[in-house]
CSV table of C-alpha atoms in Angstrom, one decimal:
chain,number,residue,atom,x,y,z
A,254,UNK,CA,-10.2,-9.0,-3.7
A,255,UNK,CA,-8.6,-5.6,-3.9
A,256,UNK,CA,-7.5,-3.5,-0.8
A,257,UNK,CA,-10.4,-1.1,-1.5
A,258,UNK,CA,-12.9,-3.8,-1.1
A,259,UNK,CA,-11.7,-5.0,2.3
A,260,UNK,CA,-13.2,-3.7,5.6
A,261,UNK,CA,-11.3,-0.7,6.7
A,262,UNK,CA,-10.3,-2.3,10.1
A,263,UNK,CA,-8.6,-5.1,8.2
A,264,UNK,CA,-7.1,-3.0,5.4
A,265,UNK,CA,-5.7,-0.3,7.9
A,266,UNK,CA,-4.0,-3.0,9.9
A,267,UNK,CA,-2.6,-4.7,6.8
A,268,UNK,CA,-0.9,-1.4,5.9
A,269,UNK,CA,0.3,-0.6,9.4
A,270,UNK,CA,1.9,-4.0,9.6
A,271,UNK,CA,3.5,-3.7,6.2
A,272,UNK,CA,5.2,-0.4,7.1
A,273,UNK,CA,6.1,-1.7,10.5
A,274,UNK,CA,7.9,-4.5,8.8
A,275,UNK,CA,9.6,-2.1,6.4
A,276,UNK,CA,10.8,0.0,9.4
A,277,UNK,CA,12.2,-3.1,11.2
A,278,UNK,CA,14.0,-4.3,8.2
A,279,UNK,CA,15.7,-0.9,7.9
A,280,UNK,CA,16.3,-0.7,11.6
A,281,UNK,CA,18.4,-3.8,11.5
A,282,UNK,CA,20.6,-2.2,8.8
A,283,UNK,CA,21.2,0.9,11.0
A,284,UNK,CA,23.8,-1.2,12.9
A,285,UNK,CA,25.9,-1.3,9.7
A,286,UNK,CA,27.8,2.0,9.6
A,287,UNK,CA,28.6,1.6,5.9
A,288,UNK,CA,24.9,1.3,4.9
A,289,UNK,CA,24.3,4.8,3.7
A,290,UNK,CA,20.5,4.2,2.9
A,291,UNK,CA,19.5,2.5,6.2
A,292,UNK,CA,18.6,5.8,7.9
A,293,UNK,CA,16.7,7.0,4.9
A,294,UNK,CA,14.7,3.7,4.7
A,295,UNK,CA,14.0,3.6,8.3
A,296,UNK,CA,12.6,7.1,8.3
A,297,UNK,CA,10.4,6.3,5.2
A,298,UNK,CA,9.0,3.2,6.9
A,299,UNK,CA,8.4,5.1,10.1
A,300,UNK,CA,6.8,8.1,8.2
A,301,UNK,CA,4.5,5.7,6.3
A,302,UNK,CA,3.5,3.9,9.5
A,303,UNK,CA,2.7,7.2,11.3
A,304,UNK,CA,0.8,8.5,8.3
A,305,UNK,CA,-1.3,5.3,8.3
A,306,UNK,CA,-1.9,5.6,12.0
A,307,UNK,CA,-2.9,9.2,11.7
A,308,UNK,CA,-5.2,8.7,8.8
A,309,UNK,CA,-7.0,5.7,10.1
A,310,UNK,CA,-6.9,6.6,13.8
A,311,UNK,CA,-10.5,5.9,14.4
A,312,UNK,CA,-10.2,2.4,13.0
A,313,UNK,CA,-7.1,1.5,14.8
A,314,UNK,CA,-8.1,2.9,18.2
A,315,UNK,CA,-8.2,-0.5,19.9
A,316,UNK,CA,-4.7,-1.4,18.7
A,317,UNK,CA,-2.8,2.0,18.8
A,318,UNK,CA,-3.3,4.4,21.6
A,319,UNK,CA,-2.1,7.9,22.4
A,320,UNK,CA,1.1,6.7,24.1
A,321,UNK,CA,2.0,4.6,21.1
A,322,UNK,CA,1.5,7.6,18.9
A,323,UNK,CA,3.7,9.7,21.2
A,324,UNK,CA,6.5,7.1,21.1
A,325,UNK,CA,6.3,6.9,17.3
A,326,UNK,CA,6.5,10.8,17.1
A,327,UNK,CA,9.5,10.9,19.4
A,328,UNK,CA,11.3,8.3,17.2
A,329,UNK,CA,10.4,10.2,14.1
A,330,UNK,CA,11.8,13.4,15.8
A,331,UNK,CA,15.0,11.7,16.5
A,332,UNK,CA,15.4,10.4,13.0
A,333,UNK,CA,14.4,13.8,11.6
A,334,UNK,CA,17.3,15.6,13.4
A,335,UNK,CA,19.8,13.0,12.0
A,336,UNK,CA,18.3,13.2,8.5
A,337,UNK,CA,18.4,17.1,8.6
A,338,UNK,CA,22.1,16.9,9.6
A,339,UNK,CA,22.8,14.5,6.7
A,340,UNK,CA,21.0,16.7,4.3
A,341,UNK,CA,23.0,19.8,5.3
A,342,UNK,CA,26.3,17.9,5.0
A,343,UNK,CA,25.4,16.7,1.6
A,344,UNK,CA,24.2,20.2,0.6
A,345,UNK,CA,27.5,21.9,1.7
A,346,UNK,CA,29.7,19.2,0.2
A,347,UNK,CA,28.0,19.4,-3.2
A,348,UNK,CA,28.5,23.1,-3.5
A,349,UNK,CA,32.0,23.3,-2.0
A,350,UNK,CA,33.7,22.7,-5.4
A,351,UNK,CA,31.9,25.6,-6.9
A,352,UNK,CA,33.6,28.0,-4.5
A,353,UNK,CA,36.8,30.0,-5.2
A,354,UNK,CA,40.1,29.0,-3.6
A,355,UNK,CA,39.7,31.6,-0.9
A,356,UNK,CA,36.2,30.6,-0.1
A,357,UNK,CA,36.7,26.8,0.1
A,358,UNK,CA,38.3,26.9,3.6
A,359,UNK,CA,34.9,28.3,4.9
A,360,UNK,CA,33.1,25.2,3.6
A,361,UNK,CA,35.7,22.9,5.1
A,362,UNK,CA,35.5,24.6,8.5
A,363,UNK,CA,31.7,24.3,8.5
A,364,UNK,CA,31.8,20.6,7.3
A,365,UNK,CA,34.1,19.6,10.1
A,366,UNK,CA,31.7,21.1,12.6
A,367,UNK,CA,28.7,19.5,11.0
A,368,UNK,CA,30.3,16.1,10.8
A,369,UNK,CA,31.2,16.2,14.5
A,370,UNK,CA,27.6,17.0,15.4
A,371,UNK,CA,26.3,14.3,13.1
A,372,UNK,CA,28.4,11.6,14.7
A,373,UNK,CA,26.9,12.4,18.0
A,374,UNK,CA,23.3,12.5,16.6
A,375,UNK,CA,23.9,9.1,14.9
A,376,UNK,CA,25.1,7.5,18.1
A,377,UNK,CA,22.2,8.8,20.0
A,378,UNK,CA,19.8,7.8,17.4
A,379,UNK,CA,21.0,4.1,17.2
A,380,UNK,CA,20.7,4.0,21.1
A,381,UNK,CA,17.2,5.4,21.1
A,382,UNK,CA,16.0,3.3,18.2
A,383,UNK,CA,17.5,0.0,19.5
A,384,UNK,CA,15.8,0.7,22.9
A,385,UNK,CA,12.4,2.2,22.0
A,386,UNK,CA,11.6,1.0,18.6
A,387,UNK,CA,12.2,-2.7,19.4
A,388,UNK,CA,9.7,-2.6,22.3
A,389,UNK,CA,7.2,-0.6,20.4
A,390,UNK,CA,7.4,-2.9,17.3
A,391,UNK,CA,6.6,-6.0,19.4
A,392,UNK,CA,3.6,-4.2,21.0
A,393,UNK,CA,2.2,-3.0,17.8
A,394,UNK,CA,2.7,-6.3,16.0
A,395,UNK,CA,0.8,-8.2,18.6
A,396,UNK,CA,-2.1,-5.7,18.7
A,397,UNK,CA,-2.4,-5.2,15.0
A,398,UNK,CA,-2.5,-8.9,14.2
A,399,UNK,CA,-5.9,-9.5,15.6
A,400,UNK,CA,-9.2,-7.7,15.8
A,401,UNK,CA,-13.0,-8.1,16.1
A,402,UNK,CA,-15.3,-7.4,13.3
A,403,UNK,CA,-19.1,-7.3,13.2
A,404,UNK,CA,-20.8,-8.5,10.0
A,405,UNK,CA,-24.3,-9.0,9.0
A,406,UNK,CA,-25.2,-12.6,8.2
A,407,UNK,CA,-27.0,-11.4,5.0
A,408,UNK,CA,-23.9,-9.4,3.8
A,409,UNK,CA,-20.5,-11.0,4.6
A,410,UNK,CA,-18.6,-7.8,4.0
A,411,UNK,CA,-17.0,-5.9,6.8
A,412,UNK,CA,-18.2,-2.3,7.1
A,413,UNK,CA,-17.2,0.3,6.6
A,414,UNK,CA,-15.1,-0.6,3.5
A,415,UNK,CA,-11.7,0.8,2.8
A,416,UNK,CA,-12.8,2.3,-0.5
A,417,UNK,CA,-15.4,4.6,1.1
A,418,UNK,CA,-13.1,5.6,3.9
A,419,UNK,CA,-10.0,6.4,1.9
A,420,UNK,CA,-12.2,8.3,-0.6
A,421,UNK,CA,-13.3,10.7,2.2
A,422,UNK,CA,-9.7,11.0,3.4
A,423,UNK,CA,-8.4,11.8,0.0
A,424,UNK,CA,-11.0,14.5,-0.5
A,425,UNK,CA,-10.1,16.0,3.0
A,426,UNK,CA,-6.3,15.9,2.2
A,427,UNK,CA,-6.9,17.5,-1.3
A,428,UNK,CA,-8.8,20.4,0.4
A,429,UNK,CA,-5.9,20.8,3.0
A,430,UNK,CA,-3.3,20.9,0.2
A,431,UNK,CA,-5.3,23.4,-1.9
A,432,UNK,CA,-5.6,25.7,1.1
A,433,UNK,CA,-2.0,25.6,2.0
A,434,UNK,CA,-0.9,26.1,-1.6
A,435,UNK,CA,-3.2,29.2,-1.8
A,436,UNK,CA,-1.7,30.5,1.4
A,437,UNK,CA,1.8,30.4,0.0
A,438,UNK,CA,1.8,33.9,-1.6
A,439,UNK,CA,5.5,34.8,-1.6
A,440,UNK,CA,9.0,33.4,-1.2
A,441,UNK,CA,9.2,34.9,2.3
A,442,UNK,CA,6.4,32.6,3.5
A,443,UNK,CA,8.6,29.6,3.9
A,444,UNK,CA,6.7,28.1,6.8
A,445,UNK,CA,3.6,28.1,4.7
A,446,UNK,CA,5.4,26.4,1.8
A,447,UNK,CA,6.9,23.8,4.1
A,448,UNK,CA,3.4,23.1,5.4
A,449,UNK,CA,2.2,22.6,1.8
A,450,UNK,CA,5.0,20.2,1.3
A,451,UNK,CA,4.0,18.1,4.4
A,452,UNK,CA,0.4,18.2,3.1
A,453,UNK,CA,1.5,16.8,-0.3
A,454,UNK,CA,3.5,14.1,1.4
A,455,UNK,CA,0.6,13.0,3.5
A,456,UNK,CA,-1.6,12.8,0.4
A,457,UNK,CA,0.9,10.9,-1.5
A,458,UNK,CA,1.4,8.4,1.3
A,459,UNK,CA,-2.4,7.9,1.5
A,460,UNK,CA,-2.5,7.1,-2.3
A,461,UNK,CA,0.6,5.0,-2.6
A,462,UNK,CA,-0.9,1.7,-1.5
A,463,UNK,CA,-3.5,1.9,-4.3
A,464,UNK,CA,-1.1,2.8,-7.1
A,465,UNK,CA,-0.8,-0.8,-8.4
A,466,UNK,CA,-4.6,-1.3,-8.8
A,467,UNK,CA,-5.5,2.2,-10.0
A,468,UNK,CA,-3.5,3.9,-12.8
A,469,UNK,CA,-4.8,7.4,-11.8
A,470,UNK,CA,-3.4,6.9,-8.3
A,471,UNK,CA,0.0,6.0,-9.7
A,472,UNK,CA,-0.1,9.1,-11.8
A,473,UNK,CA,-1.2,11.3,-8.9
A,474,UNK,CA,1.7,9.8,-6.7
A,475,UNK,CA,4.3,10.8,-9.3
A,476,UNK,CA,3.0,14.3,-9.5
A,477,UNK,CA,2.9,14.7,-5.7
A,478,UNK,CA,6.4,13.3,-5.5
A,479,UNK,CA,7.5,16.0,-8.0
A,480,UNK,CA,5.7,18.8,-5.9
A,481,UNK,CA,7.2,17.4,-2.7
A,482,UNK,CA,10.8,17.3,-4.2
A,483,UNK,CA,10.5,20.9,-5.4
A,484,UNK,CA,9.2,22.3,-2.2
A,485,UNK,CA,11.6,20.1,-0.2
A,486,UNK,CA,14.6,21.3,-2.0
A,487,UNK,CA,13.5,24.9,-1.5
A,488,UNK,CA,13.1,24.2,2.2
A,489,UNK,CA,16.6,22.6,2.4
A,490,UNK,CA,18.1,25.7,0.8
A,491,UNK,CA,16.1,27.9,3.2
A,492,UNK,CA,17.4,25.9,6.2
A,493,UNK,CA,21.0,26.0,4.8
A,494,UNK,CA,20.7,29.8,4.6
A,495,UNK,CA,19.6,30.1,8.2
A,496,UNK,CA,22.3,27.7,9.3
A,497,UNK,CA,25.0,29.6,7.4
A,498,UNK,CA,23.9,32.9,8.9
A,499,UNK,CA,24.2,31.5,12.4
A,500,UNK,CA,27.6,29.8,11.6
A,501,UNK,CA,29.0,33.1,10.2
A,502,UNK,CA,28.0,34.9,13.4
A,503,UNK,CA,29.7,32.3,15.4
A,504,UNK,CA,32.9,32.6,13.3
A,505,UNK,CA,32.9,36.4,13.5
A,506,UNK,CA,32.5,36.2,17.3
A,507,UNK,CA,35.5,33.9,17.8
A,508,UNK,CA,38.6,35.4,19.3
A,509,UNK,CA,40.9,34.8,17.7
A,510,UNK,CA,39.1,34.0,14.4
A,511,UNK,CA,40.0,30.7,12.8
A,512,UNK,CA,42.7,30.7,10.1
A,513,UNK,CA,42.2,30.6,7.2
A,514,UNK,CA,39.2,32.9,7.7
A,515,UNK,CA,35.9,30.9,7.1
A,516,UNK,CA,33.7,34.0,6.7
A,517,UNK,CA,34.1,34.6,2.9
A,518,UNK,CA,33.2,30.9,2.2
A,519,UNK,CA,30.1,31.0,4.6
A,520,UNK,CA,28.9,34.2,2.9
A,521,UNK,CA,29.3,32.7,-0.6
A,522,UNK,CA,27.4,29.6,0.5
A,523,UNK,CA,24.6,31.7,1.9
A,524,UNK,CA,24.3,33.6,-1.4
A,525,UNK,CA,24.2,30.3,-3.2
A,526,UNK,CA,21.3,29.2,-0.9
A,527,UNK,CA,19.3,32.3,-1.6
A,528,UNK,CA,19.7,32.0,-5.3
A,529,UNK,CA,18.6,28.3,-5.1
A,530,UNK,CA,15.5,29.3,-3.1
A,531,UNK,CA,14.6,31.9,-5.7
A,532,UNK,CA,15.0,29.4,-8.6
A,533,UNK,CA,12.9,26.7,-6.9
A,534,UNK,CA,10.2,29.1,-5.9
A,535,UNK,CA,9.9,30.3,-9.5
A,536,UNK,CA,9.6,26.6,-10.5
A,537,UNK,CA,6.9,26.0,-7.9
A,538,UNK,CA,5.1,29.1,-9.1
A,539,UNK,CA,4.9,27.8,-12.7
A,540,UNK,CA,3.7,24.4,-11.7
A,541,UNK,CA,1.8,24.6,-8.3
A,542,UNK,CA,1.3,28.0,-6.8
A,543,UNK,CA,-1.1,30.8,-7.7
A,544,UNK,CA,-4.0,28.4,-8.6
A,545,UNK,CA,-1.9,26.3,-11.1
A,546,UNK,CA,-2.5,23.1,-9.1
A,547,UNK,CA,-6.2,23.3,-9.5
A,548,UNK,CA,-6.6,21.0,-12.4
A,549,UNK,CA,-4.3,18.5,-10.8
A,550,UNK,CA,-6.3,18.6,-7.6
A,551,UNK,CA,-9.6,18.3,-9.4
A,552,UNK,CA,-8.4,15.0,-10.9
A,553,UNK,CA,-7.4,13.7,-7.5
A,554,UNK,CA,-10.9,14.6,-6.3
A,555,UNK,CA,-12.2,12.5,-9.2
A,556,UNK,CA,-9.9,9.7,-8.3
A,557,UNK,CA,-11.4,9.6,-4.8
A,558,UNK,CA,-14.8,8.9,-6.3
A,559,UNK,CA,-13.3,6.1,-8.4
A,560,UNK,CA,-11.8,4.7,-5.1
A,561,UNK,CA,-15.3,4.9,-3.5
A,562,UNK,CA,-16.8,3.0,-6.4
A,563,UNK,CA,-14.1,0.4,-6.3
A,564,UNK,CA,-14.9,-0.5,-2.8
A,565,UNK,CA,-18.6,0.0,-3.1
A,566,UNK,CA,-19.6,-3.7,-3.0
A,567,UNK,CA,-18.6,-7.2,-3.1
A,568,UNK,CA,-18.1,-9.0,-6.3
A,569,UNK,CA,-21.2,-10.4,-8.0
A,570,UNK,CA,-20.9,-13.9,-9.5
A,571,UNK,CA,-23.3,-14.5,-12.4
A,572,UNK,CA,-22.9,-17.9,-13.9
A,573,UNK,CA,-24.8,-20.7,-15.8
A,574,UNK,CA,-24.1,-24.4,-15.1
A,575,UNK,CA,-24.7,-27.4,-17.3
A,576,UNK,CA,-24.7,-31.1,-16.7
A,577,UNK,CA,-22.7,-33.1,-19.2
A,578,UNK,CA,-23.3,-36.6,-20.4
A,579,UNK,CA,-19.5,-37.2,-20.9
A,580,UNK,CA,-16.3,-35.5,-21.0
A,581,UNK,CA,-15.9,-33.5,-24.3
A,582,UNK,CA,-12.9,-33.4,-26.5
A,583,UNK,CA,-11.4,-30.0,-25.6
A,584,UNK,CA,-10.1,-27.5,-28.3
A,585,UNK,CA,-6.4,-26.4,-28.2
A,586,UNK,CA,-5.6,-23.9,-25.5
A,587,UNK,CA,-7.5,-25.6,-22.6
A,588,UNK,CA,-5.6,-25.1,-19.3
A,589,UNK,CA,-5.8,-27.9,-16.7
A,590,UNK,CA,-5.7,-27.4,-13.0
A,591,UNK,CA,-6.3,-29.7,-10.0
A,592,UNK,CA,-8.6,-28.3,-7.3
A,593,UNK,CA,-9.3,-29.5,-3.8
A,594,UNK,CA,-11.7,-27.5,-1.8
A,595,UNK,CA,-13.5,-27.8,1.5
A,596,UNK,CA,-16.3,-26.0,3.2
A,597,UNK,CA,-16.4,-24.7,6.8
A,598,UNK,CA,-19.4,-25.3,9.1
A,599,UNK,CA,-22.0,-22.5,8.9
A,600,UNK,CA,-25.7,-22.1,8.3
A,601,UNK,CA,-25.9,-18.7,6.6
A,602,UNK,CA,-22.5,-18.1,4.9
A,603,UNK,CA,-20.7,-20.5,2.6
A,604,UNK,CA,-17.0,-20.2,3.4
A,605,UNK,CA,-14.7,-22.3,1.4
A,606,UNK,CA,-10.9,-22.9,1.4
A,607,UNK,CA,-9.3,-24.1,-2.0
A,608,UNK,CA,-6.0,-25.4,-3.2
A,609,UNK,CA,-5.2,-24.9,-6.9
A,610,UNK,CA,-2.4,-26.7,-8.6
A,611,UNK,CA,-1.3,-26.2,-12.3
A,612,UNK,CA,1.4,-28.2,-13.9
A,613,UNK,CA,4.9,-26.6,-13.4
A,614,UNK,CA,3.7,-24.0,-11.0
A,615,UNK,CA,3.5,-23.8,-7.1
A,616,UNK,CA,0.1,-24.4,-5.5
A,617,UNK,CA,-2.1,-21.4,-4.7
A,618,UNK,CA,-4.5,-21.1,-1.8
A,619,UNK,CA,-7.7,-19.2,-1.5
A,620,UNK,CA,-10.5,-18.3,1.0
A,621,UNK,CA,-13.9,-17.6,-0.5
A,622,UNK,CA,-17.3,-16.5,1.0
A,623,UNK,CA,-20.5,-16.9,-1.1
A,624,UNK,CA,-23.9,-15.9,-0.3
A,625,UNK,CA,-27.1,-16.6,-2.3
A,626,UNK,CA,-28.2,-19.1,-4.9
A,627,UNK,CA,-29.3,-19.4,-8.5
A,628,UNK,CA,-27.7,-17.5,-11.5
A,629,UNK,CA,-26.5,-14.6,-9.5
A,630,UNK,CA,-24.6,-14.8,-6.1
A,631,UNK,CA,-22.4,-12.6,-3.9
A,632,UNK,CA,-18.8,-13.8,-3.8
A,633,UNK,CA,-15.7,-12.5,-2.0
A,634,UNK,CA,-12.4,-14.2,-2.5
A,635,UNK,CA,-8.8,-13.6,-1.3
A,636,UNK,CA,-5.6,-15.4,-1.7
A,637,UNK,CA,-4.3,-17.2,1.5
A,638,UNK,CA,-1.0,-18.7,2.6
A,639,UNK,CA,-0.4,-22.4,3.0
A,640,UNK,CA,-0.4,-22.2,6.8
A,641,UNK,CA,-3.9,-20.6,6.8
A,642,UNK,CA,-5.2,-23.2,4.3
A,643,UNK,CA,-3.9,-26.1,6.5
A,644,UNK,CA,-5.4,-24.7,9.6
A,645,UNK,CA,-8.8,-24.2,8.1
A,646,UNK,CA,-8.7,-27.5,6.1
A,647,UNK,CA,-8.9,-29.4,9.3
A,648,UNK,CA,-12.4,-27.9,9.9
A,649,UNK,CA,-13.7,-29.1,6.5
A,650,UNK,CA,-13.6,-32.9,7.2
A,651,UNK,CA,-16.7,-34.5,5.6
A,652,UNK,CA,-17.3,-31.5,3.3
A,653,UNK,CA,-14.6,-31.8,0.6
A,654,UNK,CA,-14.5,-31.9,-3.2
A,655,UNK,CA,-11.7,-32.9,-5.6
A,656,UNK,CA,-11.8,-32.3,-9.3
A,657,UNK,CA,-9.9,-31.5,-12.4
A,658,UNK,CA,-10.8,-28.2,-14.0
A,659,UNK,CA,-10.2,-27.3,-17.7
A,660,UNK,CA,-10.5,-23.7,-18.7
A,661,UNK,CA,-11.4,-23.1,-22.3
A,662,UNK,CA,-11.4,-19.5,-23.7
A,663,UNK,CA,-14.5,-18.7,-25.8
A,664,UNK,CA,-14.2,-15.1,-27.1
A,665,UNK,CA,-14.4,-12.7,-24.2
A,666,UNK,CA,-15.8,-15.5,-21.9
A,667,UNK,CA,-14.3,-18.7,-20.5
A,668,UNK,CA,-15.9,-22.1,-20.1
A,669,UNK,CA,-14.9,-24.2,-17.1
A,670,UNK,CA,-15.3,-28.0,-17.4
A,671,UNK,CA,-15.1,-29.8,-14.0
A,672,UNK,CA,-14.5,-33.5,-13.9
A,673,UNK,CA,-15.0,-34.8,-10.4
A,674,UNK,CA,-13.1,-37.6,-8.7
A,675,UNK,CA,-14.8,-40.7,-7.2
A,676,UNK,CA,-18.0,-40.0,-9.1
A,677,UNK,CA,-19.2,-40.1,-12.7
A,678,UNK,CA,-20.0,-36.4,-12.9
A,679,UNK,CA,-18.9,-33.7,-15.3
A,680,UNK,CA,-20.2,-30.1,-15.2
A,681,UNK,CA,-19.7,-27.1,-17.4
A,682,UNK,CA,-19.9,-23.5,-16.0
A,683,UNK,CA,-19.6,-20.2,-17.6
A,684,UNK,CA,-19.4,-16.8,-15.8
A,685,UNK,CA,-21.5,-14.1,-17.5
A,686,UNK,CA,-21.4,-10.3,-17.7
A,687,UNK,CA,-25.2,-10.0,-16.8
A,688,UNK,CA,-28.1,-12.2,-15.9
A,689,UNK,CA,-29.8,-11.7,-19.3
A,690,UNK,CA,-26.8,-12.5,-21.3
A,691,UNK,CA,-27.6,-15.0,-24.1
A,692,UNK,CA,-25.3,-18.0,-23.7
A,693,UNK,CA,-24.2,-19.7,-27.0
A,694,UNK,CA,-23.0,-23.2,-26.4
A,695,UNK,CA,-19.9,-23.9,-28.7
A,696,UNK,CA,-19.8,-26.8,-31.2
A,697,UNK,CA,-17.2,-28.8,-29.2
A,698,UNK,CA,-19.5,-28.8,-26.2
A,699,UNK,CA,-23.0,-28.9,-27.6
A,700,UNK,CA,-23.4,-32.6,-28.1
A,701,UNK,CA,-22.3,-33.3,-24.5
A,702,UNK,CA,-24.8,-31.1,-22.7
A,703,UNK,CA,-27.5,-33.0,-20.9
A,704,UNK,CA,-29.3,-30.0,-19.5
A,705,UNK,CA,-29.1,-26.7,-17.7
A,706,UNK,CA,-28.8,-27.3,-14.0
A,707,UNK,CA,-28.2,-23.6,-12.8
A,708,UNK,CA,-29.7,-23.2,-9.3
A,709,UNK,CA,-30.4,-26.9,-8.8
A,710,UNK,CA,-29.1,-27.7,-5.2
A,711,UNK,CA,-28.0,-31.1,-6.3
A,712,UNK,CA,-25.2,-29.7,-8.4
A,713,UNK,CA,-24.0,-27.0,-6.1
A,714,UNK,CA,-20.4,-27.8,-4.9
A,715,UNK,CA,-21.2,-27.4,-1.2
A,716,UNK,CA,-23.9,-30.1,-1.5
A,717,UNK,CA,-21.6,-32.3,-3.7
A,718,UNK,CA,-19.0,-32.0,-0.9
A,719,UNK,CA,-21.4,-33.6,1.7
């Protein structure tokens, strides 16, 4: 089952726990002063966690409260100051070599000051993160790991589903980004451009978890990353210009002024920052501003509807089942697996756990819920871990089946031949694209078919398990 088909309470917790784990992995690396990427990775994990908490606040209310959000915001603020300091040091350093000999001392003077400030920021950050994030992580991990869900016995899906919720969020985020891009009418409106960058980042984080299952989402994420990078580099140049103006004023006010004089270098760097802003603004105008993002944003709106449809309902299993007189001789290409499955107690829902083993491959485990009977039934399945399988397997005593399954491709369809252990029973099943599909039994199988037993209770696996 895809993330879009899950109930939003479950899917949102899955994402929050994933990003919490990412932030924790990076937090451990912060203790290594030589790990240049640790702070960046910690900030990314924390930003993604905060973005998830913000987007799905209504569905995480019982796990994450206002105090938790404030603590996460404070942590993000602390990492932001350290990140901004790193960016400015890198920005100045990368442009130092382009200065003249008389101007380079100004860059060196500023870099020394910035590095001294950065050392204190990094020390304070490590202390704050070690103290506050560790406790917050434990709290959130505990609260996010369990929740209550209410389902209808006639429909085993949790509601609302992720697909519909995230589609509404995408539409709202697109509208916000469109509004902010339209409000950015000149290079002087740097605050509005910065807000547009933040809006693009939030939309990107919203779409990223679905990039693997929706190609259009992967495309949109790449485009948003490009927009975010362009607007972000422009903002960095703007901040550098503001910083250089303040540092020049400080240098000019010093008595005596440092030797060699840093002012020429500071002024040259400020000129470079202004030119970079102008170049990046021109690039943004060509690609994103003045209505040029309208086609892209329309495609993301269409993607939202695709996401809504992807999570619109549970999978529908449509299959025919045949009783065989004996085991047929299978054609080349048949794939053999060993299956053991057990059924949990329940009157309305059929919940099954299954272990599947194929030669030369590790075992896989699944949980499945089925509803209905006959040719067409509702089915929801997800992969599970071994620990979950073992815990639930204990509840299936007296309701278990073991069989060998042989999968045989037949054009676009696949036949499944099941030979059961401890009984003389062989069944053939085929999943169909629609209820009125005309099944053609292949030559290798035809002479072994006793009759069609689709919908006969005697041959339903849950009854065979009893």
